[in-house]
Short mmCIF file of C-alpha atoms and ligand atoms in Angstrom, two decimals:
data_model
loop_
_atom_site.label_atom_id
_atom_site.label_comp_id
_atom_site.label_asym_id
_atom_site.label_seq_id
_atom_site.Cartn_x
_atom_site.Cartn_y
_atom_site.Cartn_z
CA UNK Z 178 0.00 0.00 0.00
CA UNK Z 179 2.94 2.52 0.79
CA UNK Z 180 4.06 2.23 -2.71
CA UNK Z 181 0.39 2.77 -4.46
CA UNK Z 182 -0.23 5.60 -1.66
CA UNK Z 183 3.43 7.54 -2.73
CA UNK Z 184 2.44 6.97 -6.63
CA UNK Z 185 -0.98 8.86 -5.82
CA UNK Z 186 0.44 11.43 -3.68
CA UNK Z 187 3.28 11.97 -6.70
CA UNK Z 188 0.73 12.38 -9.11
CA UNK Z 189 -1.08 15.09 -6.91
CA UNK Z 190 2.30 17.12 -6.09
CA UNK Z 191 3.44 16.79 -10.01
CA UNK Z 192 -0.06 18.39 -11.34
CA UNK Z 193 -0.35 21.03 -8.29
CA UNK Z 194 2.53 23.27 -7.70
CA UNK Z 195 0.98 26.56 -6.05
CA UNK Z 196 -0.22 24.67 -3.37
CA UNK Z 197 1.49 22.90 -0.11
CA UNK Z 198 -1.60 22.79 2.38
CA UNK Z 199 -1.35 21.75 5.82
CA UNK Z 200 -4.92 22.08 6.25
CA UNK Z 201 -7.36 19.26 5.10
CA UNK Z 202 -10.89 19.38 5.32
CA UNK Z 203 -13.33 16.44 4.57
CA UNK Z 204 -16.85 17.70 2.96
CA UNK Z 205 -20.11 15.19 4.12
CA UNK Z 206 -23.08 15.15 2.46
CA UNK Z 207 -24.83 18.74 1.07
CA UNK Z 208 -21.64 20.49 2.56
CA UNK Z 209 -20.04 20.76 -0.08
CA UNK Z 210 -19.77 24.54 -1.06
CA UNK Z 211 -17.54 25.21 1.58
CA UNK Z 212 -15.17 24.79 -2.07
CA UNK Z 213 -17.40 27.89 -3.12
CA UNK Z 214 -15.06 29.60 0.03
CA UNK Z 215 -12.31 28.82 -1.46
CA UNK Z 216 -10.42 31.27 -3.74
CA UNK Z 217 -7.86 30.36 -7.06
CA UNK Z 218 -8.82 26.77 -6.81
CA UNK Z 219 -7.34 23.77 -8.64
CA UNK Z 220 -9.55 20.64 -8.80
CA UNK Z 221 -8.34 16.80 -9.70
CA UNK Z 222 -10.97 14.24 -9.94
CA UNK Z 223 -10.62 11.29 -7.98
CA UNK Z 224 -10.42 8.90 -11.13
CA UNK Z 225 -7.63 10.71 -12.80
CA UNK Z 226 -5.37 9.54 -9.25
CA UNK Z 227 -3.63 6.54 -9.47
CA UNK Z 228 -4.71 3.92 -7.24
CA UNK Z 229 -7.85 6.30 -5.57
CA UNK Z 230 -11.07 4.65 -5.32
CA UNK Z 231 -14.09 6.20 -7.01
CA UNK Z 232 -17.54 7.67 -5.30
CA UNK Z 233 -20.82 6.49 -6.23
CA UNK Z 234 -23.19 7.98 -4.19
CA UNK Z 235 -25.57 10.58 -5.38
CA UNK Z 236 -24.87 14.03 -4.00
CA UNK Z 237 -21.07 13.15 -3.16
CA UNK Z 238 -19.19 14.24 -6.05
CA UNK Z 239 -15.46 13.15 -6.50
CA UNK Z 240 -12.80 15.57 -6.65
CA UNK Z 241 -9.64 16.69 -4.79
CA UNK Z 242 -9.84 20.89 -4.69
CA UNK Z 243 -6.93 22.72 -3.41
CA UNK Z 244 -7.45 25.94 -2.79
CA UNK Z 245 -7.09 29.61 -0.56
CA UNK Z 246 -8.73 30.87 3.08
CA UNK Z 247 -7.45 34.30 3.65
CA UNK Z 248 -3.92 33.28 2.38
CA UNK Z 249 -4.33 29.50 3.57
CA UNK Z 250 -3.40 26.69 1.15
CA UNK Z 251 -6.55 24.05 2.06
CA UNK Z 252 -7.33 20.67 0.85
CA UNK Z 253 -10.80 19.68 0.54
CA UNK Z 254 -11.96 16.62 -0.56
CA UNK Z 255 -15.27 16.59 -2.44
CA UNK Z 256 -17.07 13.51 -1.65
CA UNK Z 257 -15.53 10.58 0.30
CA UNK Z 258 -15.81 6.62 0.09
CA UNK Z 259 -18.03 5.09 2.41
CA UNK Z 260 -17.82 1.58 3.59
CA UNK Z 261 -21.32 0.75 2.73
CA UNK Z 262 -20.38 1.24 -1.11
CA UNK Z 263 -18.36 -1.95 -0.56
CA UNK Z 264 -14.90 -0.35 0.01
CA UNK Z 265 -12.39 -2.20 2.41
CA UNK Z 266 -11.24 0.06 5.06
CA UNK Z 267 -8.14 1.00 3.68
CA UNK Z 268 -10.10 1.86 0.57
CA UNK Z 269 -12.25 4.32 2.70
CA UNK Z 270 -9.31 6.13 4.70
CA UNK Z 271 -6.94 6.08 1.90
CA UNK Z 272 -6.98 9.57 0.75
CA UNK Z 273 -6.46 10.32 4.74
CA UNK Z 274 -3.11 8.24 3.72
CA UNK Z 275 -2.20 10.42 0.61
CA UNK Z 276 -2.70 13.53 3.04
CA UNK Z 277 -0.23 12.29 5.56
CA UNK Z 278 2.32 11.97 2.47
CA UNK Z 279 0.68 15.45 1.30
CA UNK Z 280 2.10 16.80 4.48
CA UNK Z 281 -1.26 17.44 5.57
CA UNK Z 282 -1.61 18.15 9.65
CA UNK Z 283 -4.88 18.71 10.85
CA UNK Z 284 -8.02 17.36 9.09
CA UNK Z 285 -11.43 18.98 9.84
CA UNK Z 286 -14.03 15.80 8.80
CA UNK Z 287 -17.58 16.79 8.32
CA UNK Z 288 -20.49 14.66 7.93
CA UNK Z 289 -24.81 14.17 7.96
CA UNK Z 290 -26.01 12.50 10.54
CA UNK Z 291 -29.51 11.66 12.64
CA UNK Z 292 -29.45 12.87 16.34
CA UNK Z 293 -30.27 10.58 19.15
CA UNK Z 294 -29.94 13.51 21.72
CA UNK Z 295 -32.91 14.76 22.13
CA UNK Z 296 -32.18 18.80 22.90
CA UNK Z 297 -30.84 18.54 18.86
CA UNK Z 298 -33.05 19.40 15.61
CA UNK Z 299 -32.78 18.65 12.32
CA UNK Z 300 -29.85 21.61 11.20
CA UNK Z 301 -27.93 21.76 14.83
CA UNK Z 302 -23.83 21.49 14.16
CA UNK Z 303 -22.49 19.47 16.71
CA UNK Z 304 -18.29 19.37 17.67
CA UNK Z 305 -17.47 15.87 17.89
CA UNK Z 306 -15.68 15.11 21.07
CA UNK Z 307 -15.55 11.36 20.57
CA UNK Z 308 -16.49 8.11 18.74
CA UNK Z 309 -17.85 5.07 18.78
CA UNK Z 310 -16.88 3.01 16.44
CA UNK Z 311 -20.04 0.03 15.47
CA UNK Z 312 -18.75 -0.79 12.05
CA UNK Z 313 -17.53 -3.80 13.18
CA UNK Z 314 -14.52 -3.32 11.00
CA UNK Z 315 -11.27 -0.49 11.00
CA UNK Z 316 -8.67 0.42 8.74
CA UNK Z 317 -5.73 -0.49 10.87
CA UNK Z 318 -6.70 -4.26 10.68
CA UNK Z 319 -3.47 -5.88 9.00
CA UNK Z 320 0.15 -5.93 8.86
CA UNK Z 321 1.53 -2.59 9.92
CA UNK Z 322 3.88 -0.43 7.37
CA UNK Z 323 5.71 1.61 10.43
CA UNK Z 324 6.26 3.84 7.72
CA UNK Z 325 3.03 5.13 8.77
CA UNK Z 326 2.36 5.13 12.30
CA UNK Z 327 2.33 2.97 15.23
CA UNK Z 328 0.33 -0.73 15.63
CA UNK Z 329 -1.19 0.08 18.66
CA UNK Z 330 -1.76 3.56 17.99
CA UNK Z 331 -3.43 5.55 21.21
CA UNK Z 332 -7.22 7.26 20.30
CA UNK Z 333 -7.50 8.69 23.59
CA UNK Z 334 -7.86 12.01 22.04
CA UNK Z 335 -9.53 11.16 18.56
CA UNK Z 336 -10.66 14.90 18.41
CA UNK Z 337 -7.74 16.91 19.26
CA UNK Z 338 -8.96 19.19 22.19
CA UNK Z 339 -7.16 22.50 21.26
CA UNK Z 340 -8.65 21.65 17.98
CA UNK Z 341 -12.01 21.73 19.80
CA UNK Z 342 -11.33 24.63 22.19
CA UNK Z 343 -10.44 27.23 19.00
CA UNK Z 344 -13.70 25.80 17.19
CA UNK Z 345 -16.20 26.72 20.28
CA UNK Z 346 -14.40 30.38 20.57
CA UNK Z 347 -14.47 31.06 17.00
CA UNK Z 348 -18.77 29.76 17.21
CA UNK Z 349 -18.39 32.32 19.84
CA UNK Z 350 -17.41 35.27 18.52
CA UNK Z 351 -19.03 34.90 15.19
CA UNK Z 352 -22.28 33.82 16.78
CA UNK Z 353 -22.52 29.92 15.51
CA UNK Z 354 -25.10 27.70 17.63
CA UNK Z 355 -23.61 24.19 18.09
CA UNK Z 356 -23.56 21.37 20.28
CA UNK Z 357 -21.71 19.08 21.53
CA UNK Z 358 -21.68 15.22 21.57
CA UNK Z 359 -20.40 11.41 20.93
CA UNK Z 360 -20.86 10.26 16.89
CA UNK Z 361 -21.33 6.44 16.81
CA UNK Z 362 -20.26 5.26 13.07
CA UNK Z 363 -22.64 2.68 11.80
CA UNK Z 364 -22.22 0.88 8.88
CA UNK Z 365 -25.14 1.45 6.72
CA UNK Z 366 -26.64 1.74 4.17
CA UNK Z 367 -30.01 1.20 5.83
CA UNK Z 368 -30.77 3.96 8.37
CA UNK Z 369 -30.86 2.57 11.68
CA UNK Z 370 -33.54 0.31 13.14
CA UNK Z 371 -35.52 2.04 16.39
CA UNK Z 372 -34.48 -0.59 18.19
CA UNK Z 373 -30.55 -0.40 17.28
CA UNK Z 374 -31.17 3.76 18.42
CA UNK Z 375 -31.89 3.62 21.79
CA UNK Z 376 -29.38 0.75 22.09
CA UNK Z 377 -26.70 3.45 20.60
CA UNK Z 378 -27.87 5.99 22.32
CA UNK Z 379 -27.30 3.58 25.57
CA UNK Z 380 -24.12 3.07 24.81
CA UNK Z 381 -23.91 7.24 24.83
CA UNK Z 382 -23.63 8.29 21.06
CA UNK Z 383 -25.66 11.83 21.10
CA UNK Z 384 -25.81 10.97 16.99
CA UNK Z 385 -25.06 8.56 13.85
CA UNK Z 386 -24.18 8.15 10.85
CA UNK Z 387 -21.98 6.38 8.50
CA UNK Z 388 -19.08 8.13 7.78
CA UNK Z 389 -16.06 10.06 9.89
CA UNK Z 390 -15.10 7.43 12.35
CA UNK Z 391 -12.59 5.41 9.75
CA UNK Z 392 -11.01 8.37 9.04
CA UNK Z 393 -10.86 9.59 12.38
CA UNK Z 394 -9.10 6.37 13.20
CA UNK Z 395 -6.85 6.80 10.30
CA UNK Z 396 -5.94 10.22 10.76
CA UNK Z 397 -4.90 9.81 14.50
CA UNK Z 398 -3.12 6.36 13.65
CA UNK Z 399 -1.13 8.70 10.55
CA UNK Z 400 -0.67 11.55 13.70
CA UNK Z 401 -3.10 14.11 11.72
CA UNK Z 402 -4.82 15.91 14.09
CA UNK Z 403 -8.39 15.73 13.76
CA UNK Z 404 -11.27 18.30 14.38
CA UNK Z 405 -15.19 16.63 13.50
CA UNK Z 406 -18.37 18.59 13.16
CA UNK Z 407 -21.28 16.75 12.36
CA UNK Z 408 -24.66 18.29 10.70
CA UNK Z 409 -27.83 16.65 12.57
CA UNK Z 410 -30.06 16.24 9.49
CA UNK Z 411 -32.65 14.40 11.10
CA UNK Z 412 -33.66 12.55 14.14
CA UNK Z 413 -32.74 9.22 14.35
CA UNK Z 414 -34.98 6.37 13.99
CA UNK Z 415 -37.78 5.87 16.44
CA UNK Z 416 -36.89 9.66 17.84
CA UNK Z 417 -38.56 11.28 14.34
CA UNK Z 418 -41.73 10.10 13.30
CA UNK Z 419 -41.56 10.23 9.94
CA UNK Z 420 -39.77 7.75 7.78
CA UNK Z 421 -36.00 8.76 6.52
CA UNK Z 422 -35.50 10.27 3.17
CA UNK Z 423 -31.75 10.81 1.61
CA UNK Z 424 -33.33 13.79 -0.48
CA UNK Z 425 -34.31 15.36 3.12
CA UNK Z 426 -30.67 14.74 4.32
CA UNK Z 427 -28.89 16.70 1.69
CA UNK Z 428 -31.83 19.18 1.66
CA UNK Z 429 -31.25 19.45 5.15
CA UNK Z 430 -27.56 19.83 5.10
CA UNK Z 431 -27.46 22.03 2.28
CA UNK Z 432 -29.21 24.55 4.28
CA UNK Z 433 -27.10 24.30 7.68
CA UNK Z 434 -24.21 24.54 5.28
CA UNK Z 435 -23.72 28.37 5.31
CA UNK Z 436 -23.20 28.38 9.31
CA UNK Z 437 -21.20 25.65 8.74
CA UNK Z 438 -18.94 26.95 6.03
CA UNK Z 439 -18.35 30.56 8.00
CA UNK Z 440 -17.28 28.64 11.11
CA UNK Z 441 -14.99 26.31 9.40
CA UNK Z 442 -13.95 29.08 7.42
CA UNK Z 443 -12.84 31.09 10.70
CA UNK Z 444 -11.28 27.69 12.28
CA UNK Z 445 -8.98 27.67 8.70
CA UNK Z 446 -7.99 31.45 9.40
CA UNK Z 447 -7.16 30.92 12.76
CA UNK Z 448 -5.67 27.16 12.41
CA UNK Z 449 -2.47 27.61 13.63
N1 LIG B 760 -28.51 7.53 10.48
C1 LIG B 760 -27.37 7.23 9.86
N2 LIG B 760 -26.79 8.02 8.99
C2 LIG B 760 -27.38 9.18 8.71
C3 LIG B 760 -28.57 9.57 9.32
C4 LIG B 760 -29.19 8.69 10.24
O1 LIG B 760 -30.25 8.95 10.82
N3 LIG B 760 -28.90 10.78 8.81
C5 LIG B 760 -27.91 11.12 7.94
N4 LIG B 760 -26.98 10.16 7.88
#
């Protein structure tokens, strides 16, 4: 894998030249015009990169965008791999790889997700302070390449506190309402069961969703800092009475994705 992971990252360094970002930020679902934020962009689509898996999901669409914040070279990947498409683990976190090669040093991962805490709505941002990971399944599984971290890396602090501590004073001062709370990563693709929710929410996730926690795991195994805000873009199963639609996620997303944008925005201009 280190070989196929230094022949992507090559390919990315060779074709972008005006950028060296240290910054990386993953884009969930409807959240991604934070790119419209970013100024003299440069876009490569996942399929021209040697060795990157492909998306498939509607709404996700598949492109690497380098770009500026007020001076700061960013990263942002336009729609990620999920495991539910049938990717392996190291399929899923593998761009996280290419950004550890990239020189990339703190990741901001974004996501949609249902809320199991009930003082959320549909549109709160929450901070991530922790996982749980339910996939059943993580990326580190496997011989380790020491070339790229540790086998028993630590995940004590999967969300880097000072990461967290600059995102709730910059909410602050430019007036963002968020929350705070535990993501539990299920695997998908079906939305939860009721039954499966208050079991989660037992086990003291505040929300769900499919997404963030392999790369999480990734990222802190790679020693990329790691800052996650999740989107609540419904109630979870059982907690919402109405049945789930995906169109109602992105809708959802799409329009908590301003707030979201200017406070990620602020957390790139004030990074380091
Ligand atoms: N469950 C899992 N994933 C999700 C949800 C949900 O309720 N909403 C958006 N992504």
């Amino acid at each position: 894998m280190y070989d196929k992971v230094v022949e992507s990252t090559k390919y990315i360094k060779d074709k972008i030249t005006k950028f060296n970002p240290k910054v990386a930020v993953i884009l969930g679902s409807g959240l991604g015009n934070l790119v419209d934020v970013l100024e003299d962009k440069e876009y490569i689509d996942y399929k021209d990169i040697p060795n990157f898996p492909q998306s498939t999901v509607e709404g996700h669409e598949g492109r690497l965008v380098f770009g500026k914040i007020k001076g700061i070279d960013v990263l942002a990947m336009q729609g990620r791999f999920h495991y539910y498409e049938g990717y392996t683990m190291k399929e899923v976190t593998y761009p996280v790889y290419v950004m550890q090669q990239l020189g990339i040093q703190k990741l901001i991962v974004t996501n949609a997700c249902g809320g199991i805490n009930t003082d959320f709505k549909p549109g709160t941002l929450m901070l991530i302070k922790d996982f749980i990971n339910l996939f059943g399944d993580n990326p580190l599984i496997g011989v380790n390449d020491k070339r790229f971290g540790v086998r028993f890396p630590d995940m004590s602090e999967p969300y880097k506190l000072e990461l967290i501590d600059k995102a709730k004073s910059i909410a602050d001062e430019i007036n963002v309402e968020y929350k705070e709370g535990i993501y539990a990563g299920f695997m998908g693709p079906y939305y939860e069961t009721a039954a499966e929710i208050v079991s989660i929410g037992r086990q003291g996730a505040d929300a769900v969703g499919m997404s963030t926690v392999p790369e999480t795991i990734a990222a802190n195994y790679l020693g990329i800092d790691v800052l996650g805000i999740a989107c609540i873009t419904n109630m979870a199963t059982g907690i919402q009475k109405h049945k789930h639609s995906h169109a109602r996620v992105v809708e959802t997303a799409e329009k908590a994705s301003a707030n979201l944008c200017a406070w990620v925005a602020k957390i790139i201009e004030n990074i380091e």
